[in-house]
């Protein structure tokens, strides 16, 4: 029987990651300097270039950054970039220690992951965003995060926008309820962000599309007044159950009247 090296391998990987995680604090063997305003990070080309296609391209032979050993960043939040490097070296980051709020921080982490082509960071930040947004969708932070996502990122940034839209659609009934004030900040943001509302409308139209192609039927139990709408057509087989009288059967037991769009029992007269 072949020996089991799994535990030994896992311990080795753990020691490797722990060793790498000490590099940013010691700056030992650092050979690349990243600047943003008055902030500076001394990092290691072999690490950041493996994790980010942006830095790999910047450090290619012949580029100014490769010759001078300096990469300048612009228009980013220094605290977010700091957490980005934390992720590059440690494969995680702390989103509790932030003045931004956890929802907005993770929105910005998704944005920098897309901007600097850092594999997996967008997915990691998305999982964190989903977790926090599930409880924060009524807050001002959530509205501010959507505002920033739709005003500062490209339309092609689908990872971020689709994540936000999934949360919004799940709670759309409450978020767009004009008779309550809990989500007033969200509604104000939506009113001034047409690109966001355009995508919400597209999602809602897609969700309602099956109902527009549906027809009206009635329960085949003539003592039951229930009328229902369904996209099911005459040629399809399915099983169903009336929510009121509990009548149930296979569609093969009934005739689907195309003229009156009613479900009829065999031999029953059509209702005009």
Short mmCIF file of C-alpha atoms in Angstrom, two decimals:
data_model
loop_
_atom_site.label_atom_id
_atom_site.label_comp_id
_atom_site.label_asym_id
_atom_site.label_seq_id
_atom_site.Cartn_x
_atom_site.Cartn_y
_atom_site.Cartn_z
CA UNK A 1 0.00 0.00 0.00
CA UNK A 2 1.32 3.41 -0.93
CA UNK A 3 2.26 5.65 2.02
CA UNK A 4 -0.10 8.51 2.95
CA UNK A 5 1.75 11.79 2.60
CA UNK A 6 -1.30 14.06 2.99
CA UNK A 7 -0.60 15.19 6.55
CA UNK A 8 3.07 15.78 5.81
CA UNK A 9 2.17 17.71 2.66
CA UNK A 10 -0.41 19.85 4.49
CA UNK A 11 2.11 20.70 7.20
CA UNK A 12 4.64 21.71 4.55
CA UNK A 13 2.13 23.96 2.79
CA UNK A 14 1.18 25.53 6.11
CA UNK A 15 4.83 26.27 6.90
CA UNK A 16 5.32 27.73 3.42
CA UNK A 17 2.35 30.08 3.78
CA UNK A 18 3.46 31.15 7.23
CA UNK A 19 6.90 31.91 5.89
CA UNK A 20 5.51 33.98 3.02
CA UNK A 21 3.18 35.87 5.38
CA UNK A 22 6.17 37.26 7.30
CA UNK A 23 7.72 38.89 4.23
CA UNK A 24 5.60 42.08 4.10
CA UNK A 25 6.35 42.99 7.72
CA UNK A 26 10.11 42.35 7.51
CA UNK A 27 10.49 43.66 3.93
CA UNK A 28 13.39 41.23 3.68
CA UNK A 29 14.55 40.63 0.10
CA UNK A 30 11.98 43.18 -1.17
CA UNK A 31 12.87 44.22 -4.72
CA UNK A 32 9.84 46.28 -5.80
CA UNK A 33 8.36 49.46 -4.42
CA UNK A 34 4.69 50.32 -4.91
CA UNK A 35 3.59 53.88 -4.23
CA UNK A 36 0.18 55.53 -3.89
CA UNK A 37 0.25 59.16 -2.83
CA UNK A 38 2.36 59.28 0.34
CA UNK A 39 2.01 55.53 1.01
CA UNK A 40 4.69 53.02 0.04
CA UNK A 41 4.74 49.21 0.05
CA UNK A 42 7.98 47.26 -0.36
CA UNK A 43 7.07 43.96 -1.96
CA UNK A 44 8.62 41.05 -3.82
CA UNK A 45 8.34 40.71 -7.57
CA UNK A 46 8.24 36.92 -7.52
CA UNK A 47 5.21 37.02 -5.20
CA UNK A 48 3.13 39.91 -6.58
CA UNK A 49 3.81 39.04 -10.21
CA UNK A 50 2.62 35.47 -9.66
CA UNK A 51 -0.61 36.70 -8.07
CA UNK A 52 -1.34 39.72 -10.31
CA UNK A 53 -1.14 39.97 -14.09
CA UNK A 54 -1.02 43.77 -13.71
CA UNK A 55 2.23 43.69 -11.74
CA UNK A 56 3.63 40.96 -13.98
CA UNK A 57 3.08 43.19 -17.02
CA UNK A 58 4.46 46.25 -15.22
CA UNK A 59 7.65 44.40 -14.33
CA UNK A 60 8.33 43.00 -17.78
CA UNK A 61 11.74 43.73 -19.23
CA UNK A 62 11.98 47.13 -20.87
CA UNK A 63 9.25 48.81 -18.87
CA UNK A 64 10.07 51.82 -16.71
CA UNK A 65 8.80 50.00 -13.62
CA UNK A 66 11.18 47.10 -14.25
CA UNK A 67 14.17 49.42 -14.66
CA UNK A 68 13.46 51.64 -11.66
CA UNK A 69 11.85 49.03 -9.40
CA UNK A 70 8.92 51.36 -8.68
CA UNK A 71 5.24 50.97 -9.61
CA UNK A 72 2.99 53.99 -9.11
CA UNK A 73 -0.72 53.49 -8.42
CA UNK A 74 -3.37 56.17 -8.81
CA UNK A 75 -6.99 56.78 -7.79
CA UNK A 76 -7.14 53.98 -5.22
CA UNK A 77 -7.95 53.84 -1.52
CA UNK A 78 -4.66 53.19 0.36
CA UNK A 79 -6.40 51.08 3.01
CA UNK A 80 -7.92 48.87 0.31
CA UNK A 81 -4.54 48.49 -1.44
CA UNK A 82 -3.02 47.56 1.91
CA UNK A 83 -5.59 44.76 2.29
CA UNK A 84 -4.98 43.76 -1.32
CA UNK A 85 -1.31 43.11 -0.54
CA UNK A 86 -2.34 41.33 2.64
CA UNK A 87 -4.39 38.98 0.46
CA UNK A 88 -1.56 38.52 -2.06
CA UNK A 89 0.77 37.25 0.68
CA UNK A 90 -1.69 35.56 3.05
CA UNK A 91 -4.64 34.57 0.84
CA UNK A 92 -7.08 36.39 3.14
CA UNK A 93 -7.76 39.85 4.59
CA UNK A 94 -9.58 41.24 7.62
CA UNK A 95 -12.74 43.15 6.69
CA UNK A 96 -13.74 43.90 10.30
CA UNK A 97 -10.89 46.36 10.85
CA UNK A 98 -12.08 49.16 8.56
CA UNK A 99 -13.62 52.61 8.73
CA UNK A 100 -15.35 52.09 5.39
CA UNK A 101 -17.90 49.57 6.58
CA UNK A 102 -17.69 45.94 5.56
CA UNK A 103 -20.04 46.15 2.58
CA UNK A 104 -18.26 49.08 0.94
CA UNK A 105 -14.83 47.63 1.71
CA UNK A 106 -15.64 44.38 -0.06
CA UNK A 107 -17.12 46.26 -3.01
CA UNK A 108 -13.79 48.05 -3.35
CA UNK A 109 -11.88 44.79 -2.93
CA UNK A 110 -13.82 43.28 -5.84
CA UNK A 111 -13.04 46.40 -7.87
CA UNK A 112 -9.27 46.25 -7.22
CA UNK A 113 -9.26 42.51 -7.94
CA UNK A 114 -10.71 43.25 -11.38
CA UNK A 115 -8.47 46.28 -11.92
CA UNK A 116 -5.20 44.53 -11.03
CA UNK A 117 -6.15 41.07 -12.35
CA UNK A 118 -5.69 39.20 -9.08
CA UNK A 119 -7.00 35.65 -9.44
CA UNK A 120 -9.54 34.50 -6.87
CA UNK A 121 -9.58 37.77 -4.88
CA UNK A 122 -12.81 38.84 -6.59
CA UNK A 123 -14.46 35.53 -5.65
CA UNK A 124 -13.16 35.75 -2.08
CA UNK A 125 -14.42 39.34 -1.70
CA UNK A 126 -17.73 38.38 -3.32
CA UNK A 127 -18.31 35.68 -0.71
CA UNK A 128 -17.64 38.24 2.03
CA UNK A 129 -19.90 40.80 0.35
CA UNK A 130 -22.75 38.28 0.09
CA UNK A 131 -22.38 37.44 3.77
CA UNK A 132 -22.50 41.05 4.96
CA UNK A 133 -25.08 42.30 2.44
CA UNK A 134 -27.51 39.59 3.58
CA UNK A 135 -27.84 41.52 6.86
CA UNK A 136 -26.99 45.05 5.69
CA UNK A 137 -29.28 45.48 2.67
CA UNK A 138 -31.43 48.04 4.57
CA UNK A 139 -28.47 50.17 5.64
CA UNK A 140 -27.02 53.34 4.22
CA UNK A 141 -23.74 51.45 3.69
CA UNK A 142 -25.43 49.16 1.18
CA UNK A 143 -26.90 52.09 -0.76
CA UNK A 144 -23.51 53.85 -0.77
CA UNK A 145 -21.82 50.67 -1.98
CA UNK A 146 -24.21 50.39 -4.93
CA UNK A 147 -23.72 54.08 -5.75
CA UNK A 148 -19.95 53.62 -5.86
CA UNK A 149 -20.12 50.36 -7.79
CA UNK A 150 -22.21 51.92 -10.56
CA UNK A 151 -20.44 55.29 -10.74
CA UNK A 152 -16.78 54.30 -10.44
CA UNK A 153 -16.50 50.91 -12.17
CA UNK A 154 -16.88 49.80 -15.77
CA UNK A 155 -20.13 48.36 -17.10
CA UNK A 156 -18.20 45.18 -17.89
CA UNK A 157 -17.43 44.56 -14.20
CA UNK A 158 -20.07 41.83 -13.95
CA UNK A 159 -18.71 40.03 -10.87
CA UNK A 160 -19.39 43.05 -8.68
CA UNK A 161 -22.61 44.21 -10.29
CA UNK A 162 -24.21 40.77 -10.51
CA UNK A 163 -23.47 40.19 -6.83
CA UNK A 164 -25.21 43.44 -5.91
CA UNK A 165 -28.15 42.74 -8.21
CA UNK A 166 -28.68 39.29 -6.67
CA UNK A 167 -29.09 40.87 -3.21
CA UNK A 168 -31.32 43.68 -4.52
CA UNK A 169 -33.64 41.30 -6.36
CA UNK A 170 -33.98 39.11 -3.28
CA UNK A 171 -35.21 42.10 -1.25
CA UNK A 172 -36.73 44.20 -4.06
CA UNK A 173 -40.23 44.19 -2.53
CA UNK A 174 -38.97 45.96 0.61
CA UNK A 175 -36.28 48.09 -1.00
CA UNK A 176 -38.66 49.68 -3.51
CA UNK A 177 -41.67 49.93 -1.19
CA UNK A 178 -42.66 53.61 -1.41
CA UNK A 179 -44.86 53.42 1.69
CA UNK A 180 -42.04 52.81 4.18
CA UNK A 181 -39.06 54.97 5.13
CA UNK A 182 -36.53 52.32 6.17
CA UNK A 183 -35.04 52.23 2.67
CA UNK A 184 -35.33 55.92 1.81
CA UNK A 185 -31.57 56.21 1.31
CA UNK A 186 -31.63 53.29 -1.11
CA UNK A 187 -34.53 54.78 -3.09
CA UNK A 188 -32.76 58.15 -3.32
CA UNK A 189 -29.64 56.41 -4.63
CA UNK A 190 -31.68 54.45 -7.17
CA UNK A 191 -33.34 57.64 -8.42
CA UNK A 192 -29.99 59.25 -9.23
CA UNK A 193 -28.33 56.11 -10.66
CA UNK A 194 -30.02 55.31 -13.99
CA UNK A 195 -27.49 52.61 -14.95
CA UNK A 196 -28.38 50.68 -11.80
CA UNK A 197 -32.13 51.04 -12.35
CA UNK A 198 -31.72 49.95 -15.97
CA UNK A 199 -30.16 46.67 -14.85
CA UNK A 200 -32.77 46.18 -12.10
CA UNK A 201 -35.52 46.65 -14.71
CA UNK A 202 -33.83 44.12 -17.01
CA UNK A 203 -33.66 41.57 -14.19
CA UNK A 204 -37.32 42.12 -13.30
CA UNK A 205 -38.39 41.80 -16.95
CA UNK A 206 -36.49 38.53 -17.25
CA UNK A 207 -38.11 37.20 -14.08
CA UNK A 208 -41.61 38.12 -15.29
CA UNK A 209 -41.15 36.88 -18.86
CA UNK A 210 -42.65 33.40 -18.22
CA UNK A 211 -45.83 34.99 -16.85
CA UNK A 212 -46.33 37.08 -19.97
CA UNK A 213 -46.28 33.88 -22.03
CA UNK A 214 -48.69 32.09 -19.71
CA UNK A 215 -52.42 31.41 -20.10
CA UNK A 216 -55.30 31.41 -17.66
CA UNK A 217 -56.74 28.09 -16.49
CA UNK A 218 -59.17 26.93 -13.84
CA UNK A 219 -59.14 24.00 -11.46
CA UNK A 220 -60.81 20.96 -13.15
CA UNK A 221 -62.88 20.45 -10.00
CA UNK A 222 -66.01 22.39 -11.02
CA UNK A 223 -66.93 22.96 -7.39
CA UNK A 224 -63.66 24.85 -6.90
CA UNK A 225 -63.47 28.54 -7.98
CA UNK A 226 -59.68 28.67 -8.25
CA UNK A 227 -58.32 30.20 -11.47
CA UNK A 228 -54.58 30.15 -12.07
CA UNK A 229 -52.02 31.28 -14.64
CA UNK A 230 -49.47 28.89 -16.09
CA UNK A 231 -46.99 28.75 -19.01
CA UNK A 232 -47.77 25.03 -19.40
CA UNK A 233 -49.14 24.17 -22.85
CA UNK A 234 -51.48 21.42 -24.04
CA UNK A 235 -48.69 19.21 -25.34
CA UNK A 236 -46.80 19.17 -22.05
CA UNK A 237 -47.16 16.56 -19.32
CA UNK A 238 -46.91 17.51 -15.68
CA UNK A 239 -48.46 16.78 -12.30
CA UNK A 240 -50.14 19.52 -10.30
CA UNK A 241 -52.18 20.13 -7.16
CA UNK A 242 -54.82 22.80 -6.52
CA UNK A 243 -53.80 24.89 -3.48
CA UNK A 244 -57.43 25.32 -2.37
CA UNK A 245 -59.32 22.06 -2.92
CA UNK A 246 -56.25 19.80 -3.14
CA UNK A 247 -57.46 18.29 -6.41
CA UNK A 248 -54.47 16.75 -8.16
CA UNK A 249 -53.74 14.71 -11.24
CA UNK A 250 -51.59 14.34 -14.32
CA UNK A 251 -52.26 16.63 -17.26
CA UNK A 252 -53.09 13.55 -19.33
CA UNK A 253 -56.37 13.23 -17.44
CA UNK A 254 -57.59 16.58 -18.71
CA UNK A 255 -58.15 18.39 -21.94
CA UNK A 256 -56.59 21.82 -22.33
CA UNK A 257 -59.09 24.04 -24.13
CA UNK A 258 -57.30 26.45 -26.42
CA UNK A 259 -60.44 28.49 -27.08
CA UNK A 260 -61.43 29.13 -23.48
CA UNK A 261 -58.02 28.46 -21.89
CA UNK A 262 -59.64 26.27 -19.24
CA UNK A 263 -58.73 22.84 -17.93
CA UNK A 264 -61.65 20.49 -18.61
CA UNK A 265 -62.40 17.07 -17.27
CA UNK A 266 -63.11 14.43 -19.93
CA UNK A 267 -66.72 14.68 -20.99
CA UNK A 268 -67.36 17.97 -19.18
CA UNK A 269 -68.99 20.79 -21.06
CA UNK A 270 -66.87 23.78 -21.95
CA UNK A 271 -67.53 26.93 -20.00
CA UNK A 272 -68.01 30.02 -22.11
#
